[in-house]
mmCIF file with all atom_site columns, C-alpha atoms in Angstrom:
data_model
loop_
_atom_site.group_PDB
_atom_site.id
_atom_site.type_symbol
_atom_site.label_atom_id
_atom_site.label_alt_id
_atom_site.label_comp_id
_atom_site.label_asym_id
_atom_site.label_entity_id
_atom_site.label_seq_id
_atom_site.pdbx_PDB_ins_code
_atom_site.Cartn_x
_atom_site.Cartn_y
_atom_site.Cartn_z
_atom_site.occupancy
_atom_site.B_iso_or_equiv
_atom_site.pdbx_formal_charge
_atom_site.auth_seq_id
_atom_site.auth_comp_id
_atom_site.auth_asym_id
_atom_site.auth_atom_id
_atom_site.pdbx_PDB_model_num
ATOM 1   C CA . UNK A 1 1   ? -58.032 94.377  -8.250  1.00 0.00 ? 96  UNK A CA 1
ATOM 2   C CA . UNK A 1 2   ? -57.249 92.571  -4.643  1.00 0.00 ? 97  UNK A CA 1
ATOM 3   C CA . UNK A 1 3   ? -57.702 95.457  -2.752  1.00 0.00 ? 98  UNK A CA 1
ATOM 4   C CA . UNK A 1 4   ? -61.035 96.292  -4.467  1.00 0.00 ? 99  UNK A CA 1
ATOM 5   C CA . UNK A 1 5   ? -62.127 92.864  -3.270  1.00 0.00 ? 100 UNK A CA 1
ATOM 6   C CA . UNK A 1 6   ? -60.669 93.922  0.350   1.00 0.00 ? 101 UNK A CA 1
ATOM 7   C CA . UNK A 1 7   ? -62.281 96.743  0.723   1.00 0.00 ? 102 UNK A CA 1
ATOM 8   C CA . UNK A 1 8   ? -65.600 95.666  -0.509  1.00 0.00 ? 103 UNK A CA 1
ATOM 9   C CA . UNK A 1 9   ? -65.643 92.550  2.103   1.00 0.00 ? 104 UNK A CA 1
ATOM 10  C CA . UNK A 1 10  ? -64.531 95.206  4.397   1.00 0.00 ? 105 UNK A CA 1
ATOM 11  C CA . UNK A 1 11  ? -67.496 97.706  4.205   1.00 0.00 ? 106 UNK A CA 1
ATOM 12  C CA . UNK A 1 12  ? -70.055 94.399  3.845   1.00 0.00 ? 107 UNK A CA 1
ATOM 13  C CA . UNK A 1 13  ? -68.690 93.620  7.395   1.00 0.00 ? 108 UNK A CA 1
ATOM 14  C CA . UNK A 1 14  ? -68.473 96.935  8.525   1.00 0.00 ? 109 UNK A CA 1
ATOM 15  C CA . UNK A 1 15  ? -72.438 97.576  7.322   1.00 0.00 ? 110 UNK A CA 1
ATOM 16  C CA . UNK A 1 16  ? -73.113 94.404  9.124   1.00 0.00 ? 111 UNK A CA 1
ATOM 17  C CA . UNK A 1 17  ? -71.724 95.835  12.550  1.00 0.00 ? 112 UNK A CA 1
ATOM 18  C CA . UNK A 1 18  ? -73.260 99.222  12.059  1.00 0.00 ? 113 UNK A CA 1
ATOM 19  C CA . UNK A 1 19  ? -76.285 99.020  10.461  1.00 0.00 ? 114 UNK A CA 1
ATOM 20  C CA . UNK A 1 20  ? -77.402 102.446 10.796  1.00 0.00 ? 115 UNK A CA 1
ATOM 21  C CA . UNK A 1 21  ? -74.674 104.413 9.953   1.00 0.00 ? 116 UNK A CA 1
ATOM 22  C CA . UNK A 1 22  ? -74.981 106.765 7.340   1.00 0.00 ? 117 UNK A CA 1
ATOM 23  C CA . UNK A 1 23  ? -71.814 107.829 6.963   1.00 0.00 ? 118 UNK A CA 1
ATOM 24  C CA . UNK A 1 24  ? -71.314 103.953 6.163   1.00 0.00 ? 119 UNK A CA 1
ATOM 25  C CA . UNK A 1 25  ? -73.638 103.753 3.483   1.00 0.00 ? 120 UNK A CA 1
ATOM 26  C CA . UNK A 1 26  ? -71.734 106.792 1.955   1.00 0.00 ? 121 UNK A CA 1
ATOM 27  C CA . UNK A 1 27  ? -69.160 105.246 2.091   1.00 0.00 ? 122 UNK A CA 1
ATOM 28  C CA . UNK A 1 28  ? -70.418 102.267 0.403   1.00 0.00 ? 123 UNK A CA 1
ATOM 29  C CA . UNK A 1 29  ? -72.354 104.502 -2.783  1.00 0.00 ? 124 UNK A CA 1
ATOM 30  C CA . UNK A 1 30  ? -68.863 106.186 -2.678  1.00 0.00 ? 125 UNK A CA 1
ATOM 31  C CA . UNK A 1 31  ? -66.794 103.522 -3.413  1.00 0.00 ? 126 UNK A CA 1
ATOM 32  C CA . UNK A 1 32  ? -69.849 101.695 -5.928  1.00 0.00 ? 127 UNK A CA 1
ATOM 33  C CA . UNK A 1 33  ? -69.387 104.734 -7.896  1.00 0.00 ? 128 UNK A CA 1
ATOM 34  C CA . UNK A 1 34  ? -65.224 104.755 -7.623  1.00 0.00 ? 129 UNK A CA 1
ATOM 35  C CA . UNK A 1 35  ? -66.045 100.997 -9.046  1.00 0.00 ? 130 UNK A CA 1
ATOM 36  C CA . UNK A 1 36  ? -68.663 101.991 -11.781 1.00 0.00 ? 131 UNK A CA 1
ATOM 37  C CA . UNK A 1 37  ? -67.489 105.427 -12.886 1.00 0.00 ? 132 UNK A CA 1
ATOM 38  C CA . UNK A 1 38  ? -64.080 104.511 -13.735 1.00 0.00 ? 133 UNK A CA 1
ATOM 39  C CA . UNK A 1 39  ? -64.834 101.508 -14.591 1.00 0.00 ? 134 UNK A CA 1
ATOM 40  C CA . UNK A 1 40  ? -62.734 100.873 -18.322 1.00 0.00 ? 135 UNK A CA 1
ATOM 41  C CA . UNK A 1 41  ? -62.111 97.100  -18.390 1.00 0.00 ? 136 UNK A CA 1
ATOM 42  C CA . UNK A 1 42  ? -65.972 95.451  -18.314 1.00 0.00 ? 137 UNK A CA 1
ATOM 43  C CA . UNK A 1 43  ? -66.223 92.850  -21.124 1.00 0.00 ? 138 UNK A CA 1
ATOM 44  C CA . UNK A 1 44  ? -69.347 95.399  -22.033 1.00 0.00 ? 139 UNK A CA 1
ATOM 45  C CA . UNK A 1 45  ? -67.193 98.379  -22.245 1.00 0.00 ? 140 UNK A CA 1
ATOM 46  C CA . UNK A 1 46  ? -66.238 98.575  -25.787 1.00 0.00 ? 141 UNK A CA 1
ATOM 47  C CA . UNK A 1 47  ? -69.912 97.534  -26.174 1.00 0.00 ? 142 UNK A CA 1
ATOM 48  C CA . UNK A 1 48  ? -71.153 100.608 -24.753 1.00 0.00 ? 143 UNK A CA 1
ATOM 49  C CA . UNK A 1 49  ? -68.323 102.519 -25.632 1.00 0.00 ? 144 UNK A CA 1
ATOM 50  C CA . UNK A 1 50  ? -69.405 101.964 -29.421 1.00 0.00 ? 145 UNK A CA 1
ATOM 51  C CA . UNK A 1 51  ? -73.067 102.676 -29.268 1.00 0.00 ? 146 UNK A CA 1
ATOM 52  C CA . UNK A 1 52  ? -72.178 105.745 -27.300 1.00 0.00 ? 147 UNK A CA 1
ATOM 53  C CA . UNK A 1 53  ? -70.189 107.053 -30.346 1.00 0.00 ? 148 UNK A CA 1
ATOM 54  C CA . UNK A 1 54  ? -71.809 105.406 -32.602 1.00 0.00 ? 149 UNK A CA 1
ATOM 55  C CA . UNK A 1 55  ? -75.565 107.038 -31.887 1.00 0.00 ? 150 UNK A CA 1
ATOM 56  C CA . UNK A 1 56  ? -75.846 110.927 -32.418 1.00 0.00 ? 151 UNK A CA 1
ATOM 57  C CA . UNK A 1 57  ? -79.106 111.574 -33.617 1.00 0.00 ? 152 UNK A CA 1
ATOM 58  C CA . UNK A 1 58  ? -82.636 110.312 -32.927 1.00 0.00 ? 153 UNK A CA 1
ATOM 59  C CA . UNK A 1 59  ? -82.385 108.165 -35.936 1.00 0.00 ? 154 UNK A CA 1
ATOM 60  C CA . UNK A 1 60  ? -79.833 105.816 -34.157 1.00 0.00 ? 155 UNK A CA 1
ATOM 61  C CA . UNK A 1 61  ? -82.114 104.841 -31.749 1.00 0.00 ? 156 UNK A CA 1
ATOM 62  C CA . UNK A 1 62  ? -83.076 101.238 -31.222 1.00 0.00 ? 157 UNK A CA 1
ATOM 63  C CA . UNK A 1 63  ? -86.170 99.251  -30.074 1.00 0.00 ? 158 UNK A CA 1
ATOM 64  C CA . UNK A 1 64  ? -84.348 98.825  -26.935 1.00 0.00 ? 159 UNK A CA 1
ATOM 65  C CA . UNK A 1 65  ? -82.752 101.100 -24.613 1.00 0.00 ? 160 UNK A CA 1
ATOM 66  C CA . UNK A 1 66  ? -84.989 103.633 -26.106 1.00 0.00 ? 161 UNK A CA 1
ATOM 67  C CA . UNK A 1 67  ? -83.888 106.308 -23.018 1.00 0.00 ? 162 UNK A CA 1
ATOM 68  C CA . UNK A 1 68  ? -80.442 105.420 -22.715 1.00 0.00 ? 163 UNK A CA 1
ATOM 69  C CA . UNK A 1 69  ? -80.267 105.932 -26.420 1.00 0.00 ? 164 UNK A CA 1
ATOM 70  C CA . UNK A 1 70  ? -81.419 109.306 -25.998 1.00 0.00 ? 165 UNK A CA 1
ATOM 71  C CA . UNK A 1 71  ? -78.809 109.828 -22.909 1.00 0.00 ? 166 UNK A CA 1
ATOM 72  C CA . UNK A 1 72  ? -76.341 109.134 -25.155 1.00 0.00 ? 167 UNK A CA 1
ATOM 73  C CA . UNK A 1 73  ? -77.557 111.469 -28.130 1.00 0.00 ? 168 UNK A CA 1
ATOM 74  C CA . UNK A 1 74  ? -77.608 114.467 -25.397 1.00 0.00 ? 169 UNK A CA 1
ATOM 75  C CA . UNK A 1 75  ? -74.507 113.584 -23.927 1.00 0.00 ? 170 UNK A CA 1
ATOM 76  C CA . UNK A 1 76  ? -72.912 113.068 -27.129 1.00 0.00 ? 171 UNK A CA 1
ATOM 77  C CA . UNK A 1 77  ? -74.017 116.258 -28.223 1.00 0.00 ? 172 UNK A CA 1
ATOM 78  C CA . UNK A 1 78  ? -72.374 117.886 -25.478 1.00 0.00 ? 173 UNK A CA 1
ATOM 79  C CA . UNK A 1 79  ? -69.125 116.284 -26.324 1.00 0.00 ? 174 UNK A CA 1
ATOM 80  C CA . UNK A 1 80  ? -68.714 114.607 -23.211 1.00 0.00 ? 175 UNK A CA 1
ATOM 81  C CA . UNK A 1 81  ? -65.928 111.528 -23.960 1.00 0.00 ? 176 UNK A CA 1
ATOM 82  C CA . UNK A 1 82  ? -67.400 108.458 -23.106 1.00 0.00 ? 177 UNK A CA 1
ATOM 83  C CA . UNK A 1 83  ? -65.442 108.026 -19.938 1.00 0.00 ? 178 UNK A CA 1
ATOM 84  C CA . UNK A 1 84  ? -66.956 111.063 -18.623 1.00 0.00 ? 179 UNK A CA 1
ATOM 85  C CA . UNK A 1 85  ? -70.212 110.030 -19.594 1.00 0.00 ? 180 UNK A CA 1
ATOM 86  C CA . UNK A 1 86  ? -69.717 106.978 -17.787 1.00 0.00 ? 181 UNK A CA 1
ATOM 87  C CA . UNK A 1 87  ? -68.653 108.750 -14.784 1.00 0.00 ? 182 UNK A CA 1
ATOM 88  C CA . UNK A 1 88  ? -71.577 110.999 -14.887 1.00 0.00 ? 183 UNK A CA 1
ATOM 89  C CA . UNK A 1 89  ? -74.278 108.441 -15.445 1.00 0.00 ? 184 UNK A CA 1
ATOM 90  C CA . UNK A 1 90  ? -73.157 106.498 -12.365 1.00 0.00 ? 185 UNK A CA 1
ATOM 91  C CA . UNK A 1 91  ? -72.765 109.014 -10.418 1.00 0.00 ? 186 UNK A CA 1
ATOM 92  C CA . UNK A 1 92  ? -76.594 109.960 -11.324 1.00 0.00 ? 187 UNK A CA 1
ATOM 93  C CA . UNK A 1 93  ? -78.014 106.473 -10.963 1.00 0.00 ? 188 UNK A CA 1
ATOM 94  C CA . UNK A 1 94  ? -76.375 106.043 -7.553  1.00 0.00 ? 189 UNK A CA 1
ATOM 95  C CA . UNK A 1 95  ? -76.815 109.335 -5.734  1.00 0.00 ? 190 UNK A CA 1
ATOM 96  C CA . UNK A 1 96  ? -81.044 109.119 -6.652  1.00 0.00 ? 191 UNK A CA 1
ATOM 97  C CA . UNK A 1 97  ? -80.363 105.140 -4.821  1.00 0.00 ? 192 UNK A CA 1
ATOM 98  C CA . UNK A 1 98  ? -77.844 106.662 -1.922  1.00 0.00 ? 193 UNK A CA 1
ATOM 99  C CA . UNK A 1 99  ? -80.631 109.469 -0.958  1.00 0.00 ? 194 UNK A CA 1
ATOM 100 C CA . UNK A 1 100 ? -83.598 107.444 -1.219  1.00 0.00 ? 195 UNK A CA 1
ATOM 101 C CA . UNK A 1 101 ? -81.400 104.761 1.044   1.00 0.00 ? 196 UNK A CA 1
ATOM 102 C CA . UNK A 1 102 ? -80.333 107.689 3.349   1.00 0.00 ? 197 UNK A CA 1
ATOM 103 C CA . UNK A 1 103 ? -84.172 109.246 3.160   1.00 0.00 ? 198 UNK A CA 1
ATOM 104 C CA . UNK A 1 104 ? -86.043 106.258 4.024   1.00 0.00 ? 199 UNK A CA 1
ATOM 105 C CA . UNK A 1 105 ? -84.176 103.136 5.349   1.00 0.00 ? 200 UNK A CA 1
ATOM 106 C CA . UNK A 1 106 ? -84.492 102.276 8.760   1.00 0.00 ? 201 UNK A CA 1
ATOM 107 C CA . UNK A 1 107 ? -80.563 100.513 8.461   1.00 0.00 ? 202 UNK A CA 1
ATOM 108 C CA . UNK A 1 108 ? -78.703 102.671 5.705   1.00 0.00 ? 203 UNK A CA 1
ATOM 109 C CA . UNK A 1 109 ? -75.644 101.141 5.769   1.00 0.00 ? 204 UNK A CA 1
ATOM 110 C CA . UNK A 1 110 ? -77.140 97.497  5.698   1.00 0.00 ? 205 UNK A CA 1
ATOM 111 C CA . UNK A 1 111 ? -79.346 98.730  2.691   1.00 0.00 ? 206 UNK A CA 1
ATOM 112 C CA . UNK A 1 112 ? -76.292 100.123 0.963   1.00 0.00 ? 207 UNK A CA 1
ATOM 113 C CA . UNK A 1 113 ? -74.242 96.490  1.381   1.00 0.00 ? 208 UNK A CA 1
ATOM 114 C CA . UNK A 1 114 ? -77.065 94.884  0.245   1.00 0.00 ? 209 UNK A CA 1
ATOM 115 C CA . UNK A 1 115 ? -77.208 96.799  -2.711  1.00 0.00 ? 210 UNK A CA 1
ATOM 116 C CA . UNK A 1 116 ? -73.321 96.349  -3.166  1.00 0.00 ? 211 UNK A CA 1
ATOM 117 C CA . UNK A 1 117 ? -73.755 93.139  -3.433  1.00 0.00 ? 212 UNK A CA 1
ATOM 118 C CA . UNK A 1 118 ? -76.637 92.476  -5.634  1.00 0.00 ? 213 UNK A CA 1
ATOM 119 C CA . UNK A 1 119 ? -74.041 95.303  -7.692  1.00 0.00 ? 214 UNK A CA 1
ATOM 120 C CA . UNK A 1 120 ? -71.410 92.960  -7.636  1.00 0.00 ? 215 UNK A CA 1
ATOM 121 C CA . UNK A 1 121 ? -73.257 90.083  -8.466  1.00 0.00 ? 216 UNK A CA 1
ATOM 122 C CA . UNK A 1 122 ? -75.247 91.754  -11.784 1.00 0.00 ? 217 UNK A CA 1
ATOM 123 C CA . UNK A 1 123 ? -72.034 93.348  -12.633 1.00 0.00 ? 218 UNK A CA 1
ATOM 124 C CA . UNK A 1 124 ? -69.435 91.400  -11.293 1.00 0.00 ? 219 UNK A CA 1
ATOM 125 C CA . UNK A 1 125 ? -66.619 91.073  -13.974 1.00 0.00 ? 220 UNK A CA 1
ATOM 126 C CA . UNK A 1 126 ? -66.873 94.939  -14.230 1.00 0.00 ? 221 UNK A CA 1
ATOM 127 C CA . UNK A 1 127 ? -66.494 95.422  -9.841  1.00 0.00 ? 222 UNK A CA 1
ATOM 128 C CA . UNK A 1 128 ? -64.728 92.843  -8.759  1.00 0.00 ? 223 UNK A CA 1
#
């Protein structure tokens, strides 16, 4: 878990320096999805672990979370573990941020460290 924390400060500082580097903000979306996607001791885990086995037709949907619901029912349908899932969704979510970032910011890297850290701070017993 220390070096997690090293590495993140590392890249914010990095991002900092070289604001427009894209290879940076890889870098950064890289290791936000190494965080997310394999990501198996988050208080919510077992949380999301259950409703992910737990919904498998369109019955089991909620009021809430309507489309992640339905993730789940396709996913689960697939027989994708919920690991895998996990590490799917994530990588999903962040590649449509990390090319939009890439596409249209003016300082990817900043962007991306930016986005780390409003990551961190929504998330932050699950990144850091």
């Amino acid at each position: 878990m220390f070096i997690d924390v090293v590495i993140t400060i590392i890249l914010i500082i990095l991002s900092l320096f070289f604001k427009k580097s894209k290879s940076l903000s890889i870098l950064n979306f890289l290791f936000m999805w190494s965080l997310w996607g394999w990501n198996s001791w988050n208080g919510d885990y077992d949380n999301y672990q259950y409703r992910f086995e737990n919904i498998t037709t369109i019955w089991d949907v909620g009021d809430y979370e309507i489309g992640y619901d339905l993730i789940n029912i396709l996913f689960n349908s697939l027989q994708v573990d919920f690991q895998s899932f996990l590490i799917i969704f994530s990588f999903i979510t962040l590649i449509i941020i990390a090319v939009f970032c890439l596409k249209y910011s003016k300082f990817p890297a900043l962007f991306s460290a930016l986005y780390f850290v409003i990551f961190i701070m929504e998330d932050r017993k699950s990144v850091v």
